[in-house]
Amino acid sequence: MNGPLSRDPIAQAREEWVSHGWESQADAMAAITAVLRSAAIFLQRAEGILKPHGLSFARFEVLALLGFSSRGSLPMSHASRLLQVHATSLTNSVDRLEAKDLVRRVAHPSDGRTRLLEITPAGRTLLEQARADLNEQLFSDSKLSAEDSRQLFEILARLRRSSGDFL
C-alpha cells in the first residue's frame, strides 16, 4: 500500500449503492464492509506484533485460552468450541505449538477417549511476553476511545448473539 487514500472507498461505495437504487441496503453494506476492513487492519497489526514471538493470532488465542483456564488444560473439543474454530484448524495450530514445546497433548485422567491440551512452562512464558506486547502496542493503542471501544463491543455482541454465536 502506498499510504492513506484521499477519500474513503467504503463511503464512495455507499454512494454508488444509493445511486444504483439500493439505498435501503447501502448503510448495512457500508457498515459490514467497514467491519471487515477494520478486522483486517487489527489482524494485520496483531500478526506483526506476534511475529517476533513466532506466533500467529490463532496460535496466540490457543495459548491465551489455556493460560486463562484454571488448570492450564482443556479437552481439545472444548477448546475448539470456545475458540469457535473447526477441530481441523485447532489441530493445525496445536501441531505448530507442540513442535515448539509450547503446548502438549496429554491423556485425560478419567476419559480414555479424550485428549487434553495443556500449556507448558515455555508456553506460559511466551504467552506473557506476547500478551504484554499486544496490550502495549495494540490494545492500548487501538485508535478507539474507551467509550467507542465499549460501544463497539456492545453493538458487535448484539450482532453475534442475534446470529447465534452465543446465548
XYZ file of N, CA and C in Angstrom:
501
model
N 0.841 -1.171 0.000
C 0.000 0.000 0.000
C 0.888 1.237 0.000
N 0.445 2.272 -0.662
C 1.244 3.487 -0.843
C 0.844 4.621 0.077
N 0.188 4.350 1.167
C -0.228 5.403 2.083
C -1.732 5.575 2.063
N -2.208 6.476 2.919
C -3.651 6.675 3.029
C -4.276 7.176 1.732
N -5.491 6.743 1.495
C -6.247 7.219 0.334
C -6.791 8.608 0.635
N -7.053 9.372 -0.391
C -7.574 10.730 -0.196
C -9.071 10.717 0.101
N -9.718 9.600 -0.136
C -11.160 9.502 0.098
C -11.478 8.101 0.615
N -12.496 7.988 1.428
C -12.912 6.701 1.979
C -13.612 5.889 0.886
N -13.001 4.776 0.439
C -13.621 3.992 -0.631
C -14.922 3.316 -0.194
N -15.100 3.079 1.092
C -16.347 2.480 1.556
C -17.474 3.504 1.484
N -17.188 4.753 1.847
C -18.192 5.813 1.713
C -18.548 6.010 0.239
N -17.543 5.924 -0.616
C -17.786 6.050 -2.059
C -18.653 4.887 -2.560
N -18.370 3.681 -2.083
C -19.184 2.526 -2.474
C -20.621 2.697 -1.994
N -20.783 3.252 -0.783
C -22.131 3.515 -0.267
C -22.891 4.457 -1.197
N -22.212 5.518 -1.647
C -22.842 6.457 -2.584
C -23.255 5.749 -3.876
N -22.402 4.849 -4.349
C -22.728 4.083 -5.560
C -23.953 3.207 -5.329
N -24.031 2.590 -4.154
C -25.190 1.752 -3.821
C -26.468 2.597 -3.907
N -26.406 3.787 -3.293
C -27.564 4.678 -3.297
C -27.908 5.090 -4.729
N -26.893 5.462 -5.508
C -27.160 5.932 -6.884
C -27.697 4.829 -7.791
N -27.457 3.583 -7.431
C -27.973 2.461 -8.226
C -29.320 1.961 -7.713
N -29.893 2.670 -6.736
C -31.219 2.317 -6.258
C -31.255 1.324 -5.120
N -30.126 1.076 -4.496
C -30.065 0.126 -3.387
C -29.920 0.860 -2.052
N -30.606 1.983 -1.925
C -30.470 2.835 -0.747
C -30.806 2.095 0.545
N -31.793 1.219 0.507
C -32.185 0.528 1.743
C -31.113 -0.452 2.229
N -30.203 -0.843 1.351
C -29.111 -1.736 1.746
C -27.768 -1.016 1.906
N -27.711 0.249 1.521
C -26.439 0.975 1.452
C -25.749 1.097 2.815
N -26.508 1.439 3.856
C -25.879 1.599 5.172
C -25.351 0.271 5.704
N -26.126 -0.793 5.548
C -25.669 -2.107 6.009
C -24.447 -2.552 5.216
N -24.452 -2.349 3.900
C -23.286 -2.707 3.081
C -22.054 -1.964 3.581
N -22.211 -0.659 3.827
C -21.076 0.154 4.271
C -20.604 -0.288 5.660
N -21.531 -0.550 6.569
C -21.162 -0.970 7.925
C -20.443 -2.315 7.903
N -20.989 -3.266 7.168
C -20.377 -4.599 7.108
C -19.004 -4.529 6.455
N -18.903 -3.782 5.367
C -17.616 -3.644 4.689
C -16.600 -2.964 5.603
N -17.039 -1.953 6.355
C -16.139 -1.259 7.285
C -15.684 -2.192 8.413
N -16.578 -3.037 8.912
C -16.201 -4.004 9.958
C -15.165 -4.975 9.402
N -15.391 -5.481 8.201
C -14.445 -6.419 7.598
C -13.085 -5.767 7.374
N -13.077 -4.526 6.880
C -11.809 -3.819 6.654
C -11.115 -3.551 7.984
N -11.881 -3.152 9.002
C -11.306 -2.886 10.319
C -10.731 -4.151 10.928
N -11.432 -5.269 10.756
C -10.916 -6.547 11.260
C -9.582 -6.876 10.596
N -9.492 -6.617 9.300
C -8.236 -6.881 8.589
C -7.111 -5.986 9.113
N -7.424 -4.732 9.411
C -6.421 -3.803 9.951
C -5.926 -4.296 11.312
N -6.856 -4.651 12.198
C -6.465 -5.124 13.528
C -5.696 -6.437 13.447
N -6.130 -7.353 12.577
C -5.436 -8.632 12.455
C -4.021 -8.428 11.929
N -3.861 -7.536 10.958
C -2.529 -7.255 10.411
C -1.618 -6.685 11.496
N -2.141 -5.778 12.306
C -1.342 -5.218 13.396
C -0.980 -6.294 14.413
N -1.964 -7.123 14.791
C -1.715 -8.185 15.774
C -0.675 -9.167 15.252
N -0.808 -9.560 13.999
C 0.141 -10.521 13.424
C 1.557 -9.940 13.414
N 1.687 -8.657 13.114
C 3.004 -8.011 13.125
C 3.627 -7.986 14.512
N 2.808 -7.786 15.530
C 3.293 -7.764 16.909
C 3.691 -9.167 17.357
N 2.941 -10.165 16.941
C 3.175 -11.538 17.380
C 4.270 -12.255 16.593
N 4.566 -11.783 15.395
C 5.548 -12.459 14.538
C 6.906 -12.649 15.222
N 7.461 -11.636 15.898
C 8.752 -11.857 16.574
C 8.699 -12.948 17.651
N 7.496 -13.248 18.135
C 7.327 -14.309 19.128
C 7.131 -15.678 18.460
N 7.089 -15.684 17.131
C 6.861 -16.930 16.398
C 5.421 -17.396 16.472
N 4.496 -16.462 16.688
C 3.083 -16.794 16.829
C 2.238 -16.103 15.775
N 1.173 -16.749 15.390
C 0.084 -16.104 14.659
C -0.969 -15.737 15.705
N -1.959 -14.951 15.323
C -3.005 -14.609 16.280
C -3.789 -15.854 16.679
N -4.020 -16.772 15.745
C -4.738 -18.013 16.062
C -3.987 -18.827 17.110
N -2.677 -18.917 16.983
C -1.895 -19.675 17.966
C -1.828 -18.941 19.304
N -1.773 -17.615 19.262
C -1.829 -16.830 20.499
C -3.137 -17.108 21.232
N -4.242 -17.151 20.494
C -5.539 -17.407 21.115
C -5.568 -18.762 21.824
N -4.940 -19.769 21.237
C -4.871 -21.087 21.884
C -4.109 -20.969 23.197
N -2.940 -20.320 23.161
C -2.156 -20.147 24.391
C -2.932 -19.347 25.432
N -3.599 -18.274 24.996
C -4.351 -17.431 25.929
C -5.496 -18.211 26.568
N -6.205 -18.997 25.772
C -7.298 -19.799 26.306
C -6.780 -20.769 27.373
N -5.695 -21.442 27.077
C -5.116 -22.378 28.047
C -4.573 -21.642 29.265
N -3.965 -20.482 29.031
C -3.420 -19.692 30.134
C -4.494 -19.202 31.088
N -5.687 -18.945 30.574
C -6.794 -18.490 31.420
C -7.541 -19.637 32.081
N -7.360 -20.854 31.585
C -8.081 -21.984 32.175
C -7.524 -22.275 33.569
N -8.352 -22.751 34.457
C -7.944 -22.931 35.851
C -6.815 -23.943 36.019
N -6.766 -24.945 35.170
C -5.718 -25.970 35.279
C -4.631 -25.847 34.221
N -4.809 -24.925 33.294
C -3.847 -24.809 32.199
C -4.053 -25.866 31.131
N -5.210 -26.533 31.182
C -5.505 -27.560 30.188
C -6.999 -27.608 29.930
N -7.337 -28.060 28.728
C -8.734 -28.222 28.322
C -8.822 -29.386 27.354
N -9.964 -30.070 27.325
C -10.153 -31.049 26.264
C -10.104 -30.348 24.899
N -9.532 -31.017 23.918
C -9.416 -30.435 22.578
C -10.787 -29.991 22.053
N -11.808 -30.803 22.251
C -13.145 -30.465 21.730
C -13.686 -29.200 22.395
N -13.433 -29.036 23.685
C -13.895 -27.848 24.406
C -13.129 -26.608 23.929
N -11.828 -26.745 23.732
C -11.021 -25.621 23.226
C -11.514 -25.196 21.852
N -11.802 -26.153 20.995
C -12.303 -25.855 19.655
C -13.608 -25.073 19.735
N -14.502 -25.489 20.630
C -15.793 -24.812 20.786
C -15.607 -23.390 21.314
N -14.769 -23.218 22.334
C -14.564 -21.887 22.911
C -13.873 -20.930 21.940
N -12.949 -21.458 21.143
C -12.257 -20.627 20.162
C -13.097 -20.417 18.902
N -14.186 -21.151 18.797
C -15.107 -21.061 17.671
C -14.401 -21.340 16.343
N -13.585 -22.396 16.367
C -12.878 -22.828 15.162
C -13.145 -24.312 14.945
N -13.043 -24.730 13.716
C -13.197 -26.140 13.382
C -12.046 -26.913 14.014
N -12.317 -28.155 14.378
C -11.304 -29.000 15.020
C -10.038 -29.108 14.176
N -10.178 -29.131 12.854
C -9.007 -29.215 11.972
C -8.122 -27.981 12.109
N -8.730 -26.810 12.208
C -7.952 -25.578 12.388
C -7.216 -25.592 13.717
N -7.906 -26.052 14.759
C -7.256 -26.126 16.072
C -6.093 -27.111 16.030
N -6.300 -28.255 15.394
C -5.235 -29.256 15.294
C -4.012 -28.681 14.608
N -4.219 -27.905 13.560
C -3.105 -27.267 12.848
C -2.336 -26.339 13.790
N -3.049 -25.494 14.529
C -2.390 -24.583 15.479
C -1.674 -25.364 16.573
N -2.319 -26.385 17.103
C -1.729 -27.187 18.181
C -0.471 -27.899 17.688
N -0.509 -28.433 16.468
C 0.675 -29.098 15.915
C 1.869 -28.153 15.921
N 1.649 -26.919 15.504
C 2.742 -25.937 15.448
C 3.212 -25.535 16.838
N 2.270 -25.363 17.755
C 2.636 -25.012 19.133
C 3.350 -26.169 19.818
N 2.901 -27.374 19.550
C 3.524 -28.552 20.152
C 4.947 -28.742 19.634
N 5.163 -28.449 18.360
C 6.503 -28.577 17.778
C 7.491 -27.628 18.448
N 6.996 -26.528 19.020
C 7.847 -25.559 19.714
C 7.828 -25.767 21.234
N 7.235 -26.873 21.686
C 7.137 -27.209 23.105
C 6.381 -26.136 23.903
N 5.356 -25.548 23.288
C 4.546 -24.539 23.965
C 3.267 -25.136 24.539
N 2.805 -26.231 23.928
C 1.668 -26.996 24.437
C 1.993 -28.475 24.269
N 1.212 -29.298 24.947
C 1.340 -30.744 24.744
C -0.050 -31.360 24.856
N -0.197 -32.480 24.180
C -1.427 -33.265 24.291
C -1.172 -34.344 25.346
N -2.084 -34.448 26.283
C -1.942 -35.438 27.356
C -3.248 -36.216 27.484
N -3.148 -37.394 28.047
C -4.331 -38.223 28.269
C -5.218 -37.585 29.334
N -6.508 -37.670 29.124
C -7.475 -37.201 30.128
C -7.435 -38.185 31.303
N -7.422 -37.705 32.543
C -7.279 -38.611 33.686
C -8.447 -39.578 33.874
N -9.649 -39.218 33.397
C -10.801 -40.092 33.646
C -11.535 -40.530 32.381
N -11.152 -39.999 31.218
C -11.820 -40.360 29.966
C -10.768 -40.737 28.936
N -10.586 -42.012 28.736
C -9.552 -42.506 27.828
C -9.735 -42.105 26.386
N -10.946 -41.664 26.008
C -11.187 -41.244 24.617
C -10.809 -39.787 24.380
N -10.581 -39.054 25.447
C -10.371 -37.612 25.346
C -8.903 -37.258 25.566
N -8.433 -36.344 24.744
C -7.086 -35.798 24.916
C -7.216 -34.375 25.440
N -6.369 -34.049 26.395
C -6.312 -32.688 26.914
C -5.201 -31.934 26.210
N -5.437 -30.678 26.014
C -4.425 -29.767 25.501
C -3.924 -28.988 26.698
N -2.606 -28.986 26.921
C -2.017 -28.407 28.127
C -0.906 -27.430 27.751
N -0.912 -26.261 28.370
C 0.151 -25.282 28.133
C 1.389 -25.703 28.930
N 2.561 -25.542 28.337
C 3.820 -25.884 29.007
C 4.377 -24.640 29.701
N 5.368 -24.810 30.569
C 6.006 -23.626 31.163
C 6.557 -22.670 30.098
N 7.143 -23.211 29.039
C 7.640 -22.344 27.959
C 6.482 -21.613 27.285
N 5.350 -22.285 27.152
C 4.162 -21.659 26.575
C 3.642 -20.526 27.433
N 3.668 -20.735 28.763
C 3.224 -19.659 29.678
C 4.136 -18.438 29.579
N 5.431 -18.685 29.519
C 6.391 -17.579 29.414
C 6.161 -16.796 28.128
N 6.038 -17.512 27.016
C 5.814 -16.845 25.729
C 4.476 -16.121 25.718
N 3.456 -16.735 26.299
C 2.143 -16.098 26.380
C 2.235 -14.766 27.108
N 2.923 -14.730 28.230
C 3.043 -13.485 28.996
C 3.759 -12.401 28.195
N 4.816 -12.777 27.490
C 5.551 -11.805 26.666
C 4.673 -11.287 25.535
N 4.005 -12.195 24.841
C 3.157 -11.804 23.712
C 1.975 -10.961 24.186
N 1.376 -11.355 25.310
C 0.238 -10.600 25.840
C 0.676 -9.192 26.229
N 1.844 -9.049 26.827
C 2.346 -7.721 27.198
C 2.532 -6.852 25.947
N 3.090 -7.439 24.893
C 3.289 -6.675 23.657
C 1.961 -6.294 23.012
N 0.991 -7.210 22.984
C -0.322 -6.868 22.421
C -0.990 -5.780 23.251
N -0.914 -5.886 24.572
C -1.515 -4.854 25.424
C -0.895 -3.487 25.160
N 0.418 -3.461 25.053
C 1.122 -2.188 24.880
C 0.972 -1.620 23.468
N 1.124 -2.465 22.470
C 1.226 -1.979 21.094
C -0.087 -1.990 20.304
N -1.087 -2.732 20.781
C -2.345 -2.793 20.042
C -3.526 -2.373 20.906
N -3.744 -3.050 22.012
C -4.940 -2.777 22.800
C -4.890 -1.407 23.476
N -3.711 -0.941 23.876
C -3.587 0.401 24.451
C -3.510 1.476 23.378
N -3.293 1.062 22.138
C -3.178 1.993 21.013
C -4.079 1.528 19.865
N -5.360 1.321 20.200
C -6.298 0.759 19.224
C -6.830 1.796 18.238
N -6.601 3.064 18.508
C -7.152 4.175 17.729
C -8.642 4.366 18.017
N -9.142 3.707 19.078
C -10.523 3.855 19.529
C -10.503 4.428 20.943
N -11.424 5.336 21.218
C -11.534 5.823 22.596
C -12.104 4.697 23.462
N -11.989 4.861 24.755
C -12.545 3.861 25.667
C -14.050 3.728 25.450
N -14.735 4.834 25.284
C -16.190 4.813 25.061
C -16.523 4.163 23.719
N -15.795 4.512 22.667
C -16.042 3.885 21.361
C -15.786 2.375 21.432
N -14.729 1.983 22.134
C -14.436 0.556 22.286
C -15.580 -0.163 22.973
N -16.080 0.416 24.050
C -17.175 -0.199 24.797
C -18.431 -0.295 23.933
N -18.781 0.806 23.257
C -19.978 0.807 22.422
C -19.847 -0.165 21.249
N -18.695 -0.183 20.630
C -18.483 -1.098 19.508
C -18.599 -2.542 19.969
N -18.006 -2.858 21.113
C -18.128 -4.209 21.653
C -19.592 -4.568 21.883
N -20.359 -3.657 22.470
C -21.770 -3.926 22.750
C -22.570 -4.128 21.464
N -22.311 -3.312 20.460
C -23.002 -3.450 19.170
C -22.676 -4.801 18.537
N -21.396 -5.127 18.519
C -20.984 -6.390 17.895
C -21.452 -7.594 18.705
N -21.517 -7.470 20.024
C -22.038 -8.563 20.855
C -23.509 -8.807 20.528
N -24.288 -7.741 20.347
C -25.700 -7.913 19.970
C -25.810 -8.619 18.622
N -24.975 -8.224 17.668
C -24.972 -8.867 16.349
C -24.612 -10.345 16.487
N -23.552 -10.630 17.232
C -23.108 -12.014 17.396
C -24.171 -12.855 18.088
N -24.821 -12.297 19.107
C -25.872 -13.029 19.819
C -27.049 -13.298 18.880
N -27.487 -12.298 18.145
C -28.645 -12.490 17.251
C -28.310 -13.415 16.086
N -27.035 -13.599 15.808
C -26.612 -14.507 14.743
C -26.379 -15.919 15.261
N -26.604 -16.142 16.569
C -26.451 -17.472 17.147
C -25.047 -17.816 17.582
N -24.182 -16.807 17.703
C -22.798 -17.040 18.118
C -22.719 -17.506 19.568
N -23.636 -17.013 20.399
C -23.729 -17.397 21.805
C -25.120 -17.053 22.289
N -25.484 -17.565 23.457
C -26.834 -17.314 24.017
C -26.889 -16.043 24.819
